[in-house]
mmCIF file of C-alpha atoms and ligand atoms in Angstrom:
data_model
loop_
_atom_site.group_PDB
_atom_site.id
_atom_site.type_symbol
_atom_site.label_atom_id
_atom_site.label_comp_id
_atom_site.label_asym_id
_atom_site.label_seq_id
_atom_site.Cartn_x
_atom_site.Cartn_y
_atom_site.Cartn_z
ATOM 1 C CA UNK A 1 208.504 79.190 139.253
ATOM 2 C CA UNK A 2 206.381 79.999 136.209
ATOM 3 C CA UNK A 3 203.888 77.344 137.213
ATOM 4 C CA UNK A 4 203.547 78.760 140.737
ATOM 5 C CA UNK A 5 203.051 82.197 139.240
ATOM 6 C CA UNK A 6 200.277 80.920 136.996
ATOM 7 C CA UNK A 7 198.669 79.095 139.876
ATOM 8 C CA UNK A 8 198.728 82.240 141.971
ATOM 9 C CA UNK A 9 197.245 84.264 139.146
ATOM 10 C CA UNK A 10 194.406 81.811 138.641
ATOM 11 C CA UNK A 11 193.781 81.631 142.390
ATOM 12 C CA UNK A 12 193.562 85.411 142.520
ATOM 13 C CA UNK A 13 191.259 85.368 139.519
ATOM 14 C CA UNK A 14 188.959 82.857 141.163
ATOM 15 C CA UNK A 15 188.983 84.869 144.392
ATOM 16 C CA UNK A 16 188.185 87.988 142.388
ATOM 17 C CA UNK A 17 185.341 86.280 140.638
ATOM 18 C CA UNK A 18 183.938 84.967 143.879
ATOM 19 C CA UNK A 19 183.974 88.359 145.588
ATOM 20 C CA UNK A 20 182.809 90.055 142.394
ATOM 21 C CA UNK A 21 179.770 87.828 142.224
ATOM 22 C CA UNK A 22 179.064 88.137 145.952
ATOM 23 C CA UNK A 23 175.390 87.583 146.682
ATOM 24 C CA UNK A 24 174.183 90.975 147.909
ATOM 25 C CA UNK A 25 175.947 94.245 147.241
ATOM 26 C CA UNK A 26 176.687 96.258 150.366
ATOM 27 C CA UNK A 27 174.923 99.324 149.038
ATOM 28 C CA UNK A 28 171.463 99.459 147.520
ATOM 29 C CA UNK A 29 171.373 99.469 143.755
ATOM 30 C CA UNK A 30 169.918 102.852 142.907
ATOM 31 C CA UNK A 31 170.821 102.707 139.231
ATOM 32 C CA UNK A 32 167.602 100.978 138.292
ATOM 33 C CA UNK A 33 169.550 98.430 136.274
ATOM 34 C CA UNK A 34 169.537 95.697 138.896
ATOM 35 C CA UNK A 35 167.269 94.560 141.693
ATOM 36 C CA UNK A 36 167.772 96.353 145.018
ATOM 37 C CA UNK A 37 169.005 94.058 147.804
ATOM 38 C CA UNK A 38 165.920 94.512 149.998
ATOM 39 C CA UNK A 39 163.727 93.420 147.079
ATOM 40 C CA UNK A 40 166.069 90.580 146.104
ATOM 41 C CA UNK A 41 165.919 89.334 149.707
ATOM 42 C CA UNK A 42 162.111 89.084 149.455
ATOM 43 C CA UNK A 43 162.370 87.277 146.101
ATOM 44 C CA UNK A 44 164.953 84.826 147.493
ATOM 45 C CA UNK A 45 162.767 84.164 150.522
ATOM 46 C CA UNK A 46 159.683 83.773 148.363
ATOM 47 C CA UNK A 47 157.445 85.582 150.808
ATOM 48 C CA UNK A 48 156.748 89.187 151.859
ATOM 49 C CA UNK A 49 156.880 89.709 155.622
ATOM 50 C CA UNK A 50 154.290 92.219 156.799
ATOM 51 C CA UNK A 51 153.474 93.672 160.208
ATOM 52 C CA UNK A 52 149.681 93.955 160.515
ATOM 53 C CA UNK A 53 147.024 94.659 163.105
ATOM 54 C CA UNK A 54 145.022 91.650 164.272
ATOM 55 C CA UNK A 55 142.438 93.537 166.326
ATOM 56 C CA UNK A 56 141.098 96.058 163.838
ATOM 57 C CA UNK A 57 138.027 94.584 162.109
ATOM 58 C CA UNK A 58 137.997 95.083 158.336
ATOM 59 C CA UNK A 59 141.606 96.383 158.335
ATOM 60 C CA UNK A 60 143.672 93.652 159.983
ATOM 61 C CA UNK A 61 141.716 91.195 162.080
ATOM 62 C CA UNK A 62 142.375 87.657 163.242
ATOM 63 C CA UNK A 63 139.241 85.569 163.345
ATOM 64 C CA UNK A 64 139.410 83.717 166.682
ATOM 65 C CA UNK A 65 137.588 80.742 165.145
ATOM 66 C CA UNK A 66 139.637 80.251 161.994
ATOM 67 C CA UNK A 67 142.842 81.986 163.210
ATOM 68 C CA UNK A 68 142.929 83.637 159.775
ATOM 69 C CA UNK A 69 144.003 87.251 159.437
ATOM 70 C CA UNK A 70 141.955 89.265 156.962
ATOM 71 C CA UNK A 71 140.988 92.795 156.020
ATOM 72 C CA UNK A 72 141.669 95.694 153.697
ATOM 73 C CA UNK A 73 145.288 96.028 154.827
ATOM 74 C CA UNK A 74 145.843 92.298 154.311
ATOM 75 C CA UNK A 75 144.465 92.540 150.758
ATOM 76 C CA UNK A 76 146.810 95.448 150.160
ATOM 77 C CA UNK A 77 149.748 93.398 151.479
ATOM 78 C CA UNK A 78 148.780 90.556 149.125
ATOM 79 C CA UNK A 79 148.669 92.930 146.150
ATOM 80 C CA UNK A 80 152.142 94.258 146.977
ATOM 81 C CA UNK A 81 153.503 90.717 147.345
ATOM 82 C CA UNK A 82 152.091 89.870 143.904
ATOM 83 C CA UNK A 83 153.896 92.854 142.421
ATOM 84 C CA UNK A 84 157.204 91.674 143.895
ATOM 85 C CA UNK A 85 156.862 87.906 143.655
ATOM 86 C CA UNK A 86 154.410 87.391 140.828
ATOM 87 C CA UNK A 87 152.091 85.611 143.251
ATOM 88 C CA UNK A 88 150.319 86.490 146.480
ATOM 89 C CA UNK A 89 152.558 85.287 149.266
ATOM 90 C CA UNK A 90 152.626 87.031 152.620
ATOM 91 C CA UNK A 91 153.667 86.123 156.145
ATOM 92 C CA UNK A 92 151.982 88.296 158.779
ATOM 93 C CA UNK A 93 153.241 89.363 162.190
ATOM 94 C CA UNK A 94 150.840 90.931 164.694
ATOM 95 C CA UNK A 95 151.876 94.459 165.657
ATOM 96 C CA UNK A 96 150.682 97.202 167.987
ATOM 97 C CA UNK A 97 151.247 100.958 167.790
ATOM 98 C CA UNK A 98 154.234 100.423 170.067
ATOM 99 C CA UNK A 99 155.891 97.434 168.380
ATOM 100 C CA UNK A 100 155.472 98.217 164.668
ATOM 101 C CA UNK A 101 158.415 100.666 164.412
ATOM 102 C CA UNK A 102 160.943 98.431 166.231
ATOM 103 C CA UNK A 103 159.873 95.437 164.087
ATOM 104 C CA UNK A 104 160.746 97.421 160.964
ATOM 105 C CA UNK A 105 164.032 98.620 162.485
ATOM 106 C CA UNK A 106 165.149 95.083 163.298
ATOM 107 C CA UNK A 107 164.244 93.804 159.825
ATOM 108 C CA UNK A 108 161.741 91.305 161.270
ATOM 109 C CA UNK A 109 159.198 92.591 158.760
ATOM 110 C CA UNK A 110 159.655 94.132 155.299
ATOM 111 C CA UNK A 111 156.608 96.370 155.586
ATOM 112 C CA UNK A 112 154.151 97.604 158.180
ATOM 113 C CA UNK A 113 150.558 97.969 156.968
ATOM 114 C CA UNK A 114 148.810 98.589 160.260
ATOM 115 C CA UNK A 115 146.691 101.755 160.541
ATOM 116 C CA UNK A 116 150.028 103.589 160.680
ATOM 117 C CA UNK A 117 149.357 107.326 160.434
ATOM 118 C CA UNK A 118 151.819 109.290 158.323
ATOM 119 C CA UNK A 119 153.242 112.207 160.317
ATOM 120 C CA UNK A 120 156.133 114.591 159.661
ATOM 121 C CA UNK A 121 157.849 113.265 162.783
ATOM 122 C CA UNK A 122 157.550 109.619 161.727
ATOM 123 C CA UNK A 123 158.753 110.409 158.203
ATOM 124 C CA UNK A 124 162.139 111.154 159.779
ATOM 125 C CA UNK A 125 162.405 107.496 160.850
ATOM 126 C CA UNK A 126 160.512 105.523 158.180
ATOM 127 C CA UNK A 127 159.562 105.604 154.523
ATOM 128 C CA UNK A 128 155.809 106.046 154.098
ATOM 129 C CA UNK A 129 153.777 105.430 150.972
ATOM 130 C CA UNK A 130 151.074 107.753 149.732
ATOM 131 C CA UNK A 131 147.940 107.329 151.865
ATOM 132 C CA UNK A 132 145.646 104.394 151.123
ATOM 133 C CA UNK A 133 142.984 105.429 153.653
ATOM 134 C CA UNK A 134 142.065 108.405 155.810
ATOM 135 C CA UNK A 135 140.405 108.031 159.183
ATOM 136 C CA UNK A 136 139.685 110.394 162.073
ATOM 137 C CA UNK A 137 140.274 110.324 165.835
ATOM 138 C CA UNK A 138 137.038 109.391 167.642
ATOM 139 C CA UNK A 139 135.820 109.080 171.213
ATOM 140 C CA UNK A 140 134.215 106.034 172.855
ATOM 141 C CA UNK A 141 132.258 106.515 176.083
ATOM 142 C CA UNK A 142 129.833 104.519 178.205
ATOM 143 C CA UNK A 143 126.272 104.894 176.947
ATOM 144 C CA UNK A 144 125.042 105.820 180.414
ATOM 145 C CA UNK A 145 127.713 108.501 180.967
ATOM 146 C CA UNK A 146 125.709 111.279 179.321
ATOM 147 C CA UNK A 147 128.891 112.483 177.579
ATOM 148 C CA UNK A 148 128.070 113.796 174.120
ATOM 149 C CA UNK A 149 131.139 115.681 172.920
ATOM 150 C CA UNK A 150 134.776 116.396 173.684
ATOM 151 C CA UNK A 151 133.681 119.487 175.609
ATOM 152 C CA UNK A 152 131.754 117.232 178.033
ATOM 153 C CA UNK A 153 135.055 115.510 178.858
ATOM 154 C CA UNK A 154 136.368 118.661 180.549
ATOM 155 C CA UNK A 155 138.107 117.606 183.781
ATOM 156 C CA UNK A 156 137.765 113.916 182.874
ATOM 157 C CA UNK A 157 140.183 111.120 181.984
ATOM 158 C CA UNK A 158 140.811 109.779 178.488
ATOM 159 C CA UNK A 159 142.654 106.523 177.895
ATOM 160 C CA UNK A 160 144.995 106.515 174.896
ATOM 161 C CA UNK A 161 147.628 104.145 173.510
ATOM 162 C CA UNK A 162 151.342 104.760 173.915
ATOM 163 C CA UNK A 163 153.137 105.695 170.676
ATOM 164 C CA UNK A 164 149.820 106.653 169.059
ATOM 165 C CA UNK A 165 148.909 110.015 167.559
ATOM 166 C CA UNK A 166 145.730 110.197 169.701
ATOM 167 C CA UNK A 167 146.994 112.187 172.708
ATOM 168 C CA UNK A 168 148.438 115.041 170.660
ATOM 169 C CA UNK A 169 145.376 115.135 168.391
ATOM 170 C CA UNK A 170 142.928 115.297 171.308
ATOM 171 C CA UNK A 171 145.038 117.877 173.142
ATOM 172 C CA UNK A 172 144.944 120.182 170.114
ATOM 173 C CA UNK A 173 141.184 119.765 169.722
ATOM 174 C CA UNK A 174 140.561 120.134 173.474
ATOM 175 C CA UNK A 175 142.493 123.413 173.467
ATOM 176 C CA UNK A 176 140.162 124.697 170.753
ATOM 177 C CA UNK A 177 137.000 123.897 172.733
ATOM 178 C CA UNK A 178 138.539 124.853 176.069
ATOM 179 C CA UNK A 179 138.380 121.397 177.680
ATOM 180 C CA UNK A 180 140.934 120.336 180.270
ATOM 181 C CA UNK A 181 141.731 116.647 179.742
ATOM 182 C CA UNK A 182 143.738 114.185 181.829
ATOM 183 C CA UNK A 183 145.414 111.449 179.825
ATOM 184 C CA UNK A 184 146.165 107.903 180.915
ATOM 185 C CA UNK A 185 148.435 105.959 178.555
ATOM 186 C CA UNK A 186 148.231 102.207 178.005
ATOM 187 C CA UNK A 187 150.280 99.845 175.862
ATOM 188 C CA UNK A 188 147.351 97.959 174.326
ATOM 189 C CA UNK A 189 143.768 98.696 173.294
ATOM 190 C CA UNK A 190 142.162 95.875 175.316
ATOM 191 C CA UNK A 191 143.682 97.501 178.427
ATOM 192 C CA UNK A 192 142.063 100.829 177.560
ATOM 193 C CA UNK A 193 138.704 99.149 176.978
ATOM 194 C CA UNK A 194 139.014 97.396 180.355
ATOM 195 C CA UNK A 195 139.817 100.765 181.967
ATOM 196 C CA UNK A 196 136.697 102.269 180.380
ATOM 197 C CA UNK A 197 134.560 99.330 181.526
ATOM 198 C CA UNK A 198 135.778 99.605 185.109
ATOM 199 C CA UNK A 199 135.484 103.409 185.184
ATOM 200 C CA UNK A 200 139.208 104.164 185.538
ATOM 201 C CA UNK A 201 138.864 106.323 182.421
ATOM 202 C CA UNK A 202 135.787 108.165 181.121
ATOM 203 C CA UNK A 203 136.682 107.777 177.470
ATOM 204 C CA UNK A 204 138.693 105.541 175.153
ATOM 205 C CA UNK A 205 140.093 107.432 172.198
ATOM 206 C CA UNK A 206 141.862 106.420 169.024
ATOM 207 C CA UNK A 207 141.053 106.292 165.287
ATOM 208 C CA UNK A 208 137.441 105.313 164.552
ATOM 209 C CA UNK A 209 138.455 102.181 162.649
ATOM 210 C CA UNK A 210 140.233 100.828 165.721
ATOM 211 C CA UNK A 211 137.463 101.889 168.142
ATOM 212 C CA UNK A 212 134.791 100.019 166.164
ATOM 213 C CA UNK A 213 136.511 96.760 167.044
ATOM 214 C CA UNK A 214 135.793 97.409 170.730
ATOM 215 C CA UNK A 215 132.215 98.670 170.491
ATOM 216 C CA UNK A 216 129.686 96.712 172.553
ATOM 217 C CA UNK A 217 126.211 97.104 174.087
ATOM 218 C CA UNK A 218 127.402 99.331 176.934
ATOM 219 C CA UNK A 219 129.460 101.751 174.846
ATOM 220 C CA UNK A 220 128.943 104.293 172.087
ATOM 221 C CA UNK A 221 131.225 106.206 169.720
ATOM 222 C CA UNK A 222 130.541 109.938 169.613
ATOM 223 C CA UNK A 223 129.871 111.719 166.326
ATOM 224 C CA UNK A 224 132.955 113.972 166.778
ATOM 225 C CA UNK A 225 135.774 113.041 164.393
ATOM 226 C CA UNK A 226 138.889 115.150 164.219
ATOM 227 C CA UNK A 227 142.532 115.219 163.158
ATOM 228 C CA UNK A 228 142.547 113.327 159.816
ATOM 229 C CA UNK A 229 144.741 110.232 160.018
ATOM 230 C CA UNK A 230 146.331 109.275 156.709
ATOM 231 C CA UNK A 231 147.405 105.646 156.723
ATOM 232 C CA UNK A 232 150.577 104.797 154.798
ATOM 233 C CA UNK A 233 152.574 101.627 154.179
ATOM 234 C CA UNK A 234 155.827 101.956 156.126
ATOM 235 C CA UNK A 235 159.208 100.527 155.235
ATOM 236 C CA UNK A 236 162.665 100.829 156.704
ATOM 237 C CA UNK A 237 164.564 104.004 155.952
ATOM 238 C CA UNK A 238 167.156 103.190 153.281
ATOM 239 C CA UNK A 239 165.039 100.512 151.614
ATOM 240 C CA UNK A 240 164.097 103.170 149.124
ATOM 241 C CA UNK A 241 163.538 100.924 146.112
ATOM 242 C CA UNK A 242 161.038 98.880 148.103
ATOM 243 C CA UNK A 243 159.261 102.083 149.153
ATOM 244 C CA UNK A 244 159.132 103.135 145.499
ATOM 245 C CA UNK A 245 157.693 99.807 144.455
ATOM 246 C CA UNK A 246 155.023 99.990 147.162
ATOM 247 C CA UNK A 247 154.020 103.436 145.972
ATOM 248 C CA UNK A 248 153.860 102.282 142.367
ATOM 249 C CA UNK A 249 151.576 99.428 143.407
ATOM 250 C CA UNK A 250 149.247 101.736 145.344
ATOM 251 C CA UNK A 251 149.226 104.125 142.396
ATOM 252 C CA UNK A 252 148.286 101.349 139.990
ATOM 253 C CA UNK A 253 145.588 100.014 142.324
ATOM 254 C CA UNK A 254 144.189 103.520 142.631
ATOM 255 C CA UNK A 255 144.151 104.153 138.876
ATOM 256 C CA UNK A 256 142.618 100.775 138.014
ATOM 257 C CA UNK A 257 139.871 101.242 140.613
ATOM 258 C CA UNK A 258 141.079 98.112 142.488
ATOM 259 C CA UNK A 259 141.800 100.069 145.674
ATOM 260 C CA UNK A 260 138.261 101.440 145.723
ATOM 261 C CA UNK A 261 136.924 97.923 145.208
ATOM 262 C CA UNK A 262 138.938 96.698 148.215
ATOM 263 C CA UNK A 263 137.631 99.576 150.340
ATOM 264 C CA UNK A 264 134.081 98.718 149.359
ATOM 265 C CA UNK A 265 134.624 94.981 149.868
ATOM 266 C CA UNK A 266 135.493 95.665 153.496
ATOM 267 C CA UNK A 267 132.606 98.087 154.007
ATOM 268 C CA UNK A 268 134.894 101.058 154.611
ATOM 269 C CA UNK A 269 133.014 103.446 152.343
HETATM 270 N N1 LIG B 1 146.709 105.443 163.629
HETATM 271 C C1 LIG B 1 147.168 106.027 164.838
HETATM 272 C C2 LIG B 1 148.676 106.082 164.867
HETATM 273 O O1 LIG B 1 149.296 105.673 163.937
HETATM 274 C C3 LIG B 1 146.595 105.306 166.034
HETATM 275 C C4 LIG B 1 147.426 104.247 166.622
HETATM 276 C C5 LIG B 1 147.368 102.899 165.939
HETATM 277 O O2 LIG B 1 147.430 102.835 164.734
HETATM 278 O O3 LIG B 1 147.270 101.894 166.656
HETATM 279 O O4 LIG B 1 149.225 106.567 165.817
#
């Protein structure tokens, strides 16, 4: 009887130890004493998974020849991975304005660094870092259209991307100058460019950095730039320690002058 009792006790002890040492705690460690589960998961995996643009030259762009993704946002991703892993190790996933949020929600990526404008609305769904770049909404038109400003687009059609800040930004600006705009929404930028080329829209509008990737001999980008777009690194709500670490990294890069060097390296200043 005594033996069975001892056996039971030791079994319970072992079970207790096993559950006590369970791999990841159910709740994030906010005490600062241990590593938060979302950060531990990255360390265990040995690579930081990042959602990036692949069609925005100098930010996140995939070279069709080499198939390599490069740009300012990729350098930033590498710097963050170094902070977490001690070495630069990233795995990139191509995102669009429409897919980047869902990819964070599902945990397919740890971070999104993809010309993602910080807005009050979006802050309700995602953690955003301090801005690492500020752009403006710009307008691309056909060179031969004679259109020179937003006012000239009165009564005309502007193509914008779904889930982008562009429509609201243009609407606000158009109200100021008294222009009546019709919007056509598309899911990707190449579709908007095709619509501009074929005359289905009179203008393609989004942040300047994105528009420059689509500029060609027949098109021009107007001087107008409005509605400052602050780009932030986004992470999943709840992964607060990761968000904190990202911010610390950006802070350090800013203070050391590294961030400025990256911006200059990619010709963004
Ligand atoms: N930066 C803008 C936004 O976050 C434009 C869309 C995009 O990034 O593709 O809505």
